[in-house]
Amino acid sequence: MATERIASWAVNLSYSSLPPEVIQAAVSSFYNWVGCAVGGALHPTTTTASEALSPFFGKPTSSLLGQKGARTDASHAALLNGIASHVHDYDDTHLPTIIHPTGPVASALFAQAEALGGVKGEDFILALVAGIEAECKLGMGVWPKHYDIGWHITSTVGSIGAAVAVGKLLRLERTPMQHAISIASTQVTGLRDMFGTDTKSFHVGRAAQNGLIAAVLAARGYTGSLQAIEAPRGWARVVSTANNVDEQVTTLGQQWEIVRNAFKPYPCGIVVHPVIDGCVQLHGEMQAAGVSAEDITSVHVRVHPLVLELTGKKTPQDGLQAKFSVYHGGAIGLVLGKAGPAQYEDAVVLSAEIVGVRDKISATADESLGADETKITVELSNGKTLTKHVVHAIGSVEVPMTNAQLEDKFIDQVSLVLGADGAQAASEACWALQGSASVADIVKGF
Amino acid sequence: MATERIASWAVNLSYSSLPPEVIQAAVSSFYNWVGCAVGGALHPTTTTASEALSPFFGKPTSSLLGQKGARTDASHAALLNGIASHVHDYDDTHLPTIIHPTGPVASALFAQAEALGGVKGEDFILALVAGIEAECKLGMGVWPKHYDIGWHITSTVGSIGAAVAVGKLLRLERTPMQHAISIASTQVTGLRDMFGTDTKSFHVGRAAQNGLIAAVLAARGYTGSLQAIEAPRGWARVVSTANNVDEQVTTLGQQWEIVRNAFKPYPCGIVVHPVIDGCVQLHGEMQAAGVSAEDITSVHVRVHPLVLELTGKKTPQDGLQAKFSVYHGGAIGLVLGKAGPAQYEDAVVLSAEIVGVRDKISATADESLGADETKITVELSNGKTLTKHVVHAIGSVEVPMTNAQLEDKFIDQVSLVLGADGAQAASEACWALQGSASVADIVKGF
């Protein structure tokens, strides 16, 4: 039932039926995906994959984002942009399932849209929404058992979401769309055991490629099982010990999942975000009051116990370690008032200014606090005390990032690759997705 | 432990340490793989995939077997030759696990060997053996639970075998070989629910491609988990509810799996093979006695119950249905003395000569018989009775196909694509694998 239901829903979905908040969420998701993909373009995990696979590259129809006009075939572009978009762990999060939904779907869809040419922004948005909704409903259908077993849910359901999106772009009818879902579902990519290695990001790229290939094969009449998702030995039962996929897919188009897609304000584990958020706010208040970071004598943060369990590293020695340090997160917030990729570079992590404040921070686990909550106390040399209670960190469902904040994030990431002017131009082009006559034009020049 | 053990065993394996029967098995496995891949080259499942994916094709370094010199990049050649080699269900079988081992491994290895150029036959055999041994040991480690759950074991372990083979060809050291295994293991391709569709063969091709990409990435320093197979959330535990992988890999190089690789004499379900075998033998005896098929008044076969359960179709209407008909199998054996692809073409299935004998065949299930055993009684119009007791069908461990029989099979398959002369030339070139100075030369012209 689920396979047919997803297919017929996606096939029948029309742009005019999308609520405005869904369209807005799709534009923001695309915008954030481009920022992350450009931001990750020069990361060794991306460039190594690109070099290793370059002997297989085909006709250059599709952009390698952030590589200044470099192009390859759509299949490799899907793979490499997918890798780049995830490599900084800075992509979006569908909060009910912790799926990062846009990476697999948009990486496949954009590469294929460029190869086709002349794809309008509205058609792109429609396909993106179809793919992300299918992906997240399937994720909710197998969550949490599927993840507990050891599957990287972003890529396992991402393959299927990518197939639905590309299938929608190719205007597949219902039966071929079922086959596309099926061919994608049989390529179950992503073990959690790979976390902490290059292969984690590879999962996202490979999911994009799995889905793209599935849709392209199905468009030519290639067949899979028409009950791939729900069959007795179908995807849902094979990859999870429990599922309610059939139930979840009945809510397609009623409860939109893309509106529950959140954006990470900071390129580090989500549990550190409340402390960073509070410290960034305190930085602003201190600046307004003419107080500098040198005036800080001590900082104390009360946090949910998980924060110290996952990010309790006291003296991180490089950028990667710093992502697992609530102390570094607090220090950059207080000293620099920012926590973008630049604030996680090795030199910043080891700078005297940051280490000085970092070592003044103490932390206590407090079970009464939510995972997105913190209470911060800063003592100053003038005897004054500042406090901040963050009830819900920015980037939570309750306090989503504003477009302006998303833009700051985009500019921060993209500037490192394209420079300030390039980043500004890219930002404007991406925000204009909805009215685009050909989405391929959006990335011209980057 | 398993990941490191497989890697170090494969890295240290030398050609001089291979027993002669292992080398012979490798040559036969390669030979049979080429025959199957050429024989499947023009099947719609292969040609549709090729047409659909051609927009992504890269530099033509590697042959599409059976397509008369057509070439593409190694990654797509691995995929498409893998599909072709499996599409007639006529490839080899590792009997303890029903893995079809050579398809994924040789498809990746040969494509990469052609891309590299100058790969000697001995180096190719060495890499092929390394890949097939790793693949089959992993298969034995998760068998039968992994298959029961719903995984197509040929492709799931095939990805890893392909990575080991290509890694060996690329002369990876131990740690990169562990990463290659790891990157392959995270791409778990193949649900049994796809059986009966184009996607079943796609699994074999995609497994080849998964492994090839894994090895090529690892060769550039790409990292995965060094304990990918045995980790608490590693491959073996995620894809099976029980495994003894660590135990199995300790037998690498002691119990060779490739010598348990069998070749199918007939392109149909293995349970029909005893009846075909017996009927082909009876055909010869009847010819010698001057008796023709028209003299047959009735035929009775006693078979293992599974035979009627799986292949009890009385009046097949086309070649595909005939593969599931023990009656058609018996008829072509008695009338034509052969059961190759040509005897499963629709016209033969519906011919008066075959249908006439087919309808005279009755069958009884007999639990006292083995799955590879049958007792056949043929009554003739002259009042005489012929009987045949097949204890072990040809293609079983006890009665393997001889090289001459394997050659007949190869010629039968390849002639349909390359003509009789082309098939003979191809056969000679493939048998000469061991002494080849460059394996790419073997397939020149086909």
Short mmCIF file of N, CA, C and O in Angstrom, two decimals, chain A residues 95-184:
data_model
loop_
_atom_site.label_atom_id
_atom_site.label_comp_id
_atom_site.label_asym_id
_atom_site.label_seq_id
_atom_site.Cartn_x
_atom_site.Cartn_y
_atom_site.Cartn_z
N LEU A 95 13.21 17.72 12.50
CA LEU A 95 13.38 17.50 13.94
C LEU A 95 12.76 16.21 14.48
O LEU A 95 13.35 15.57 15.35
N PRO A 96 11.60 15.74 13.97
CA PRO A 96 11.05 14.50 14.55
C PRO A 96 11.92 13.27 14.31
O PRO A 96 11.76 12.28 15.02
N THR A 97 12.80 13.30 13.33
CA THR A 97 13.55 12.08 12.97
C THR A 97 15.06 12.30 12.88
O THR A 97 15.79 11.35 12.60
N ILE A 98 15.53 13.52 13.07
CA ILE A 98 16.92 13.92 12.82
C ILE A 98 17.44 13.56 11.42
O ILE A 98 18.64 13.48 11.20
N ILE A 99 16.53 13.32 10.49
CA ILE A 99 16.94 13.22 9.09
C ILE A 99 17.43 14.60 8.63
O ILE A 99 16.86 15.62 8.99
N HIS A 100 18.49 14.59 7.82
CA HIS A 100 18.92 15.81 7.13
C HIS A 100 18.33 15.71 5.72
O HIS A 100 18.95 15.13 4.83
N PRO A 101 17.15 16.26 5.50
CA PRO A 101 16.39 15.84 4.31
C PRO A 101 16.84 16.41 2.98
O PRO A 101 16.69 15.76 1.95
N THR A 102 17.37 17.62 2.95
CA THR A 102 17.57 18.26 1.65
C THR A 102 18.79 17.74 0.90
O THR A 102 18.79 17.69 -0.33
N GLY A 103 19.82 17.33 1.62
CA GLY A 103 21.05 16.89 0.97
C GLY A 103 20.83 15.83 -0.12
O GLY A 103 21.16 16.06 -1.29
N PRO A 104 20.28 14.68 0.23
CA PRO A 104 20.08 13.66 -0.81
C PRO A 104 19.13 14.12 -1.92
O PRO A 104 19.38 13.88 -3.10
N VAL A 105 18.05 14.77 -1.52
CA VAL A 105 17.00 15.09 -2.49
C VAL A 105 17.45 16.21 -3.44
O VAL A 105 17.38 16.07 -4.67
N ALA A 106 17.92 17.32 -2.88
CA ALA A 106 18.28 18.46 -3.74
C ALA A 106 19.52 18.15 -4.57
O ALA A 106 19.63 18.62 -5.71
N SER A 107 20.44 17.36 -4.03
CA SER A 107 21.66 17.07 -4.79
C SER A 107 21.33 16.30 -6.07
O SER A 107 21.91 16.54 -7.13
N ALA A 108 20.41 15.36 -5.96
CA ALA A 108 19.98 14.60 -7.15
C ALA A 108 19.17 15.49 -8.08
O ALA A 108 19.38 15.54 -9.29
N LEU A 109 18.22 16.20 -7.48
CA LEU A 109 17.27 16.98 -8.27
C LEU A 109 17.95 18.11 -9.03
O LEU A 109 17.66 18.35 -10.21
N PHE A 110 18.84 18.82 -8.35
CA PHE A 110 19.48 19.95 -9.02
C PHE A 110 20.38 19.49 -10.16
O PHE A 110 20.38 20.09 -11.25
N ALA A 111 21.11 18.41 -9.91
CA ALA A 111 22.00 17.89 -10.96
C ALA A 111 21.18 17.48 -12.19
O ALA A 111 21.56 17.77 -13.33
N GLN A 112 20.06 16.83 -11.96
CA GLN A 112 19.23 16.40 -13.09
C GLN A 112 18.55 17.60 -13.75
O GLN A 112 18.41 17.65 -14.99
N ALA A 113 18.14 18.57 -12.95
CA ALA A 113 17.51 19.76 -13.52
C ALA A 113 18.48 20.51 -14.43
O ALA A 113 18.11 21.00 -15.50
N GLU A 114 19.74 20.60 -14.00
CA GLU A 114 20.74 21.24 -14.87
C GLU A 114 20.93 20.46 -16.16
O GLU A 114 21.09 21.04 -17.23
N ALA A 115 20.94 19.14 -16.05
CA ALA A 115 21.14 18.31 -17.25
C ALA A 115 19.98 18.47 -18.22
O ALA A 115 20.18 18.51 -19.44
N LEU A 116 18.77 18.57 -17.69
CA LEU A 116 17.60 18.74 -18.54
C LEU A 116 17.57 20.12 -19.16
O LEU A 116 17.26 20.30 -20.33
N GLY A 117 17.88 21.13 -18.35
CA GLY A 117 17.82 22.53 -18.79
C GLY A 117 16.39 23.04 -18.79
O GLY A 117 15.43 22.27 -18.94
N GLY A 118 16.25 24.34 -18.59
CA GLY A 118 14.93 24.97 -18.70
C GLY A 118 13.94 24.59 -17.62
O GLY A 118 12.73 24.73 -17.81
N VAL A 119 14.43 24.10 -16.48
CA VAL A 119 13.52 23.74 -15.39
C VAL A 119 13.17 25.00 -14.60
O VAL A 119 14.05 25.68 -14.07
N LYS A 120 11.88 25.29 -14.51
CA LYS A 120 11.42 26.48 -13.80
C LYS A 120 11.53 26.29 -12.28
O LYS A 120 11.37 25.16 -11.78
N GLY A 121 11.69 27.40 -11.59
CA GLY A 121 11.77 27.36 -10.13
C GLY A 121 10.58 26.67 -9.50
O GLY A 121 10.72 25.90 -8.55
N GLU A 122 9.40 26.93 -10.04
CA GLU A 122 8.20 26.33 -9.44
C GLU A 122 8.21 24.81 -9.60
O GLU A 122 7.80 24.09 -8.69
N ASP A 123 8.66 24.34 -10.75
CA ASP A 123 8.71 22.89 -10.95
C ASP A 123 9.77 22.24 -10.06
O ASP A 123 9.60 21.12 -9.58
N PHE A 124 10.84 22.98 -9.87
CA PHE A 124 11.90 22.48 -8.98
C PHE A 124 11.37 22.38 -7.55
O PHE A 124 11.57 21.38 -6.86
N ILE A 125 10.71 23.43 -7.10
CA ILE A 125 10.15 23.44 -5.74
C ILE A 125 9.15 22.30 -5.56
O ILE A 125 9.17 21.59 -4.55
N LEU A 126 8.32 22.10 -6.56
CA LEU A 126 7.31 21.05 -6.49
C LEU A 126 7.97 19.67 -6.31
O LEU A 126 7.57 18.87 -5.46
N ALA A 127 8.99 19.41 -7.11
CA ALA A 127 9.68 18.12 -7.03
C ALA A 127 10.43 17.98 -5.70
O ALA A 127 10.47 16.90 -5.10
N LEU A 128 11.03 19.08 -5.26
CA LEU A 128 11.76 19.06 -3.98
C LEU A 128 10.81 18.72 -2.84
O LEU A 128 11.13 17.89 -1.96
N VAL A 129 9.65 19.36 -2.83
CA VAL A 129 8.67 19.09 -1.77
C VAL A 129 8.21 17.63 -1.82
O VAL A 129 8.15 16.94 -0.80
N ALA A 130 7.92 17.13 -3.03
CA ALA A 130 7.47 15.74 -3.15
C ALA A 130 8.52 14.79 -2.57
O ALA A 130 8.19 13.87 -1.81
N GLY A 131 9.77 15.02 -2.91
CA GLY A 131 10.85 14.14 -2.44
C GLY A 131 11.04 14.22 -0.94
O GLY A 131 11.18 13.20 -0.26
N ILE A 132 11.04 15.43 -0.40
CA ILE A 132 11.27 15.59 1.04
C ILE A 132 10.11 15.03 1.85
O ILE A 132 10.31 14.39 2.89
N GLU A 133 8.89 15.23 1.37
CA GLU A 133 7.73 14.67 2.11
C GLU A 133 7.80 13.14 2.12
O GLU A 133 7.61 12.50 3.17
N ALA A 134 8.08 12.52 0.97
CA ALA A 134 8.16 11.06 0.90
C ALA A 134 9.25 10.53 1.83
O ALA A 134 9.05 9.58 2.60
N GLU A 135 10.39 11.20 1.76
CA GLU A 135 11.55 10.82 2.57
C GLU A 135 11.24 10.88 4.07
O GLU A 135 11.51 9.93 4.81
N CYS A 136 10.64 11.98 4.49
CA CYS A 136 10.40 12.16 5.93
C CYS A 136 9.28 11.24 6.43
O CYS A 136 9.34 10.74 7.56
N LYS A 137 8.26 11.03 5.62
CA LYS A 137 7.19 10.10 6.05
C LYS A 137 7.76 8.70 6.22
O LYS A 137 7.42 7.99 7.18
N LEU A 138 8.60 8.27 5.28
CA LEU A 138 9.22 6.94 5.41
C LEU A 138 10.11 6.90 6.65
O LEU A 138 10.12 5.91 7.39
N GLY A 139 10.83 7.99 6.87
CA GLY A 139 11.68 8.06 8.06
C GLY A 139 10.86 7.95 9.33
O GLY A 139 11.21 7.20 10.26
N MET A 140 9.74 8.66 9.38
CA MET A 140 8.88 8.56 10.56
C MET A 140 8.29 7.16 10.70
O MET A 140 8.06 6.69 11.81
N GLY A 141 8.10 6.51 9.57
CA GLY A 141 7.54 5.16 9.59
C GLY A 141 8.47 4.11 10.19
O GLY A 141 8.00 3.10 10.71
N VAL A 142 9.77 4.33 10.10
CA VAL A 142 10.71 3.34 10.63
C VAL A 142 11.46 3.85 11.86
O VAL A 142 12.20 3.09 12.50
N TRP A 143 11.30 5.11 12.17
CA TRP A 143 11.93 5.70 13.35
C TRP A 143 11.24 5.20 14.60
O TRP A 143 10.04 5.09 14.59
N PRO A 144 11.95 4.92 15.73
CA PRO A 144 13.41 5.03 15.93
C PRO A 144 14.16 3.71 15.76
O PRO A 144 15.38 3.71 15.81
N LYS A 145 13.43 2.62 15.56
CA LYS A 145 14.10 1.30 15.52
C LYS A 145 15.17 1.23 14.44
O LYS A 145 16.26 0.69 14.65
N HIS A 146 14.81 1.76 13.29
CA HIS A 146 15.72 1.73 12.15
C HIS A 146 17.06 2.38 12.49
O HIS A 146 18.13 1.86 12.15
N TYR A 147 16.99 3.50 13.17
CA TYR A 147 18.20 4.22 13.56
C TYR A 147 18.94 3.47 14.67
O TYR A 147 20.17 3.34 14.64
N ASP A 148 18.17 2.94 15.62
CA ASP A 148 18.78 2.19 16.73
C ASP A 148 19.58 0.99 16.23
O ASP A 148 20.65 0.67 16.76
N ILE A 149 19.04 0.31 15.22
CA ILE A 149 19.72 -0.87 14.68
C ILE A 149 21.10 -0.50 14.14
O ILE A 149 22.04 -1.30 14.21
N GLY A 150 21.21 0.72 13.60
CA GLY A 150 22.52 1.14 13.10
C GLY A 150 22.51 1.74 11.71
O GLY A 150 23.56 1.93 11.11
N TRP A 151 21.32 2.05 11.22
CA TRP A 151 21.24 2.67 9.89
C TRP A 151 21.31 4.19 9.99
O TRP A 151 20.70 4.79 10.87
N HIS A 152 22.01 4.79 9.05
CA HIS A 152 22.07 6.25 8.93
C HIS A 152 20.83 6.68 8.16
O HIS A 152 20.78 6.62 6.93
N ILE A 153 19.84 7.10 8.89
CA ILE A 153 18.51 7.29 8.32
C ILE A 153 18.49 8.35 7.21
O ILE A 153 17.70 8.25 6.26
N THR A 154 19.35 9.34 7.32
CA THR A 154 19.40 10.39 6.29
C THR A 154 19.62 9.79 4.90
O THR A 154 18.95 10.19 3.94
N SER A 155 20.52 8.85 4.79
CA SER A 155 20.80 8.30 3.46
C SER A 155 19.88 7.15 3.08
O SER A 155 19.54 7.00 1.91
N THR A 156 19.45 6.37 4.06
CA THR A 156 18.58 5.24 3.69
C THR A 156 17.25 5.73 3.13
O THR A 156 16.79 5.27 2.09
N VAL A 157 16.62 6.69 3.82
CA VAL A 157 15.37 7.23 3.26
C VAL A 157 15.66 8.30 2.21
O VAL A 157 14.82 8.56 1.34
N GLY A 158 16.85 8.88 2.29
CA GLY A 158 17.21 9.91 1.31
C GLY A 158 17.24 9.37 -0.12
O GLY A 158 16.86 10.07 -1.07
N SER A 159 17.68 8.13 -0.29
CA SER A 159 17.69 7.52 -1.62
C SER A 159 16.29 7.54 -2.21
O SER A 159 16.10 7.85 -3.40
N ILE A 160 15.33 7.20 -1.40
CA ILE A 160 13.95 7.10 -1.89
C ILE A 160 13.38 8.49 -2.15
O ILE A 160 12.71 8.73 -3.16
N GLY A 161 13.67 9.41 -1.25
CA GLY A 161 13.22 10.78 -1.46
C GLY A 161 13.79 11.37 -2.74
O GLY A 161 13.09 12.06 -3.51
N ALA A 162 15.05 11.07 -3.00
CA ALA A 162 15.69 11.57 -4.22
C ALA A 162 15.02 10.98 -5.46
O ALA A 162 14.81 11.67 -6.46
N ALA A 163 14.67 9.71 -5.39
CA ALA A 163 14.00 9.06 -6.52
C ALA A 163 12.63 9.71 -6.78
O ALA A 163 12.26 9.94 -7.94
N VAL A 164 11.90 9.98 -5.73
CA VAL A 164 10.58 10.61 -5.89
C VAL A 164 10.74 12.01 -6.50
O VAL A 164 10.00 12.39 -7.41
N ALA A 165 11.72 12.75 -6.01
CA ALA A 165 11.92 14.11 -6.52
C ALA A 165 12.29 14.09 -8.00
O ALA A 165 11.70 14.82 -8.82
N VAL A 166 13.27 13.29 -8.35
CA VAL A 166 13.69 13.24 -9.76
C VAL A 166 12.56 12.64 -10.61
O VAL A 166 12.31 13.10 -11.73
N GLY A 167 11.87 11.66 -10.06
CA GLY A 167 10.73 11.09 -10.78
C GLY A 167 9.66 12.14 -11.05
O GLY A 167 9.05 12.19 -12.13
N LYS A 168 9.43 13.00 -10.07
CA LYS A 168 8.45 14.09 -10.26
C LYS A 168 8.93 15.06 -11.34
O LYS A 168 8.15 15.49 -12.19
N LEU A 169 10.21 15.40 -11.30
CA LEU A 169 10.77 16.29 -12.31
C LEU A 169 10.62 15.69 -13.71
O LEU A 169 10.36 16.41 -14.67
N LEU A 170 10.79 14.36 -13.80
CA LEU A 170 10.69 13.67 -15.09
C LEU A 170 9.24 13.37 -15.45
O LEU A 170 8.98 12.71 -16.46
N ARG A 171 8.32 13.80 -14.61
CA ARG A 171 6.88 13.61 -14.84
C ARG A 171 6.51 12.14 -15.01
O ARG A 171 5.73 11.77 -15.89
N LEU A 172 7.07 11.30 -14.17
CA LEU A 172 6.70 9.88 -14.20
C LEU A 172 5.23 9.71 -13.85
O LEU A 172 4.69 10.45 -13.04
N GLU A 173 4.61 8.71 -14.48
CA GLU A 173 3.26 8.34 -14.08
C GLU A 173 3.34 7.40 -12.88
O GLU A 173 4.42 7.07 -12.41
N ARG A 174 2.17 6.99 -12.39
CA ARG A 174 2.16 6.29 -11.11
C ARG A 174 2.99 5.00 -11.09
O ARG A 174 3.78 4.79 -10.19
N THR A 175 2.78 4.15 -12.08
CA THR A 175 3.50 2.86 -12.04
C THR A 175 5.01 3.05 -12.15
O THR A 175 5.75 2.49 -11.34
N PRO A 176 5.49 3.82 -13.11
CA PRO A 176 6.95 4.06 -13.13
C PRO A 176 7.44 4.71 -11.82
O PRO A 176 8.55 4.42 -11.37
N MET A 177 6.62 5.56 -11.22
CA MET A 177 7.05 6.17 -9.95
C MET A 177 7.18 5.09 -8.87
O MET A 177 8.11 5.13 -8.05
N GLN A 178 6.28 4.10 -8.89
CA GLN A 178 6.43 2.99 -7.94
C GLN A 178 7.74 2.23 -8.19
O GLN A 178 8.43 1.84 -7.26
N HIS A 179 8.05 2.05 -9.45
CA HIS A 179 9.31 1.37 -9.78
C HIS A 179 10.51 2.20 -9.33
O HIS A 179 11.50 1.66 -8.84
N ALA A 180 10.42 3.51 -9.51
CA ALA A 180 11.53 4.37 -9.08
C ALA A 180 11.74 4.25 -7.57
O ALA A 180 12.87 4.12 -7.09
N ILE A 181 10.65 4.28 -6.82
CA ILE A 181 10.73 4.11 -5.36
C ILE A 181 11.37 2.76 -5.04
O ILE A 181 12.24 2.63 -4.16
N SER A 182 10.95 1.77 -5.79
CA SER A 182 11.43 0.41 -5.56
C SER A 182 12.93 0.28 -5.83
O SER A 182 13.68 -0.26 -5.00
N ILE A 183 13.36 0.79 -6.96
CA ILE A 183 14.79 0.67 -7.32
C ILE A 183 15.65 1.45 -6.33
O ILE A 183 16.75 1.04 -5.99
N ALA A 184 15.13 2.55 -5.84
CA ALA A 184 15.87 3.31 -4.82
C ALA A 184 15.90 2.55 -3.50
O ALA A 184 16.93 2.49 -2.82
#
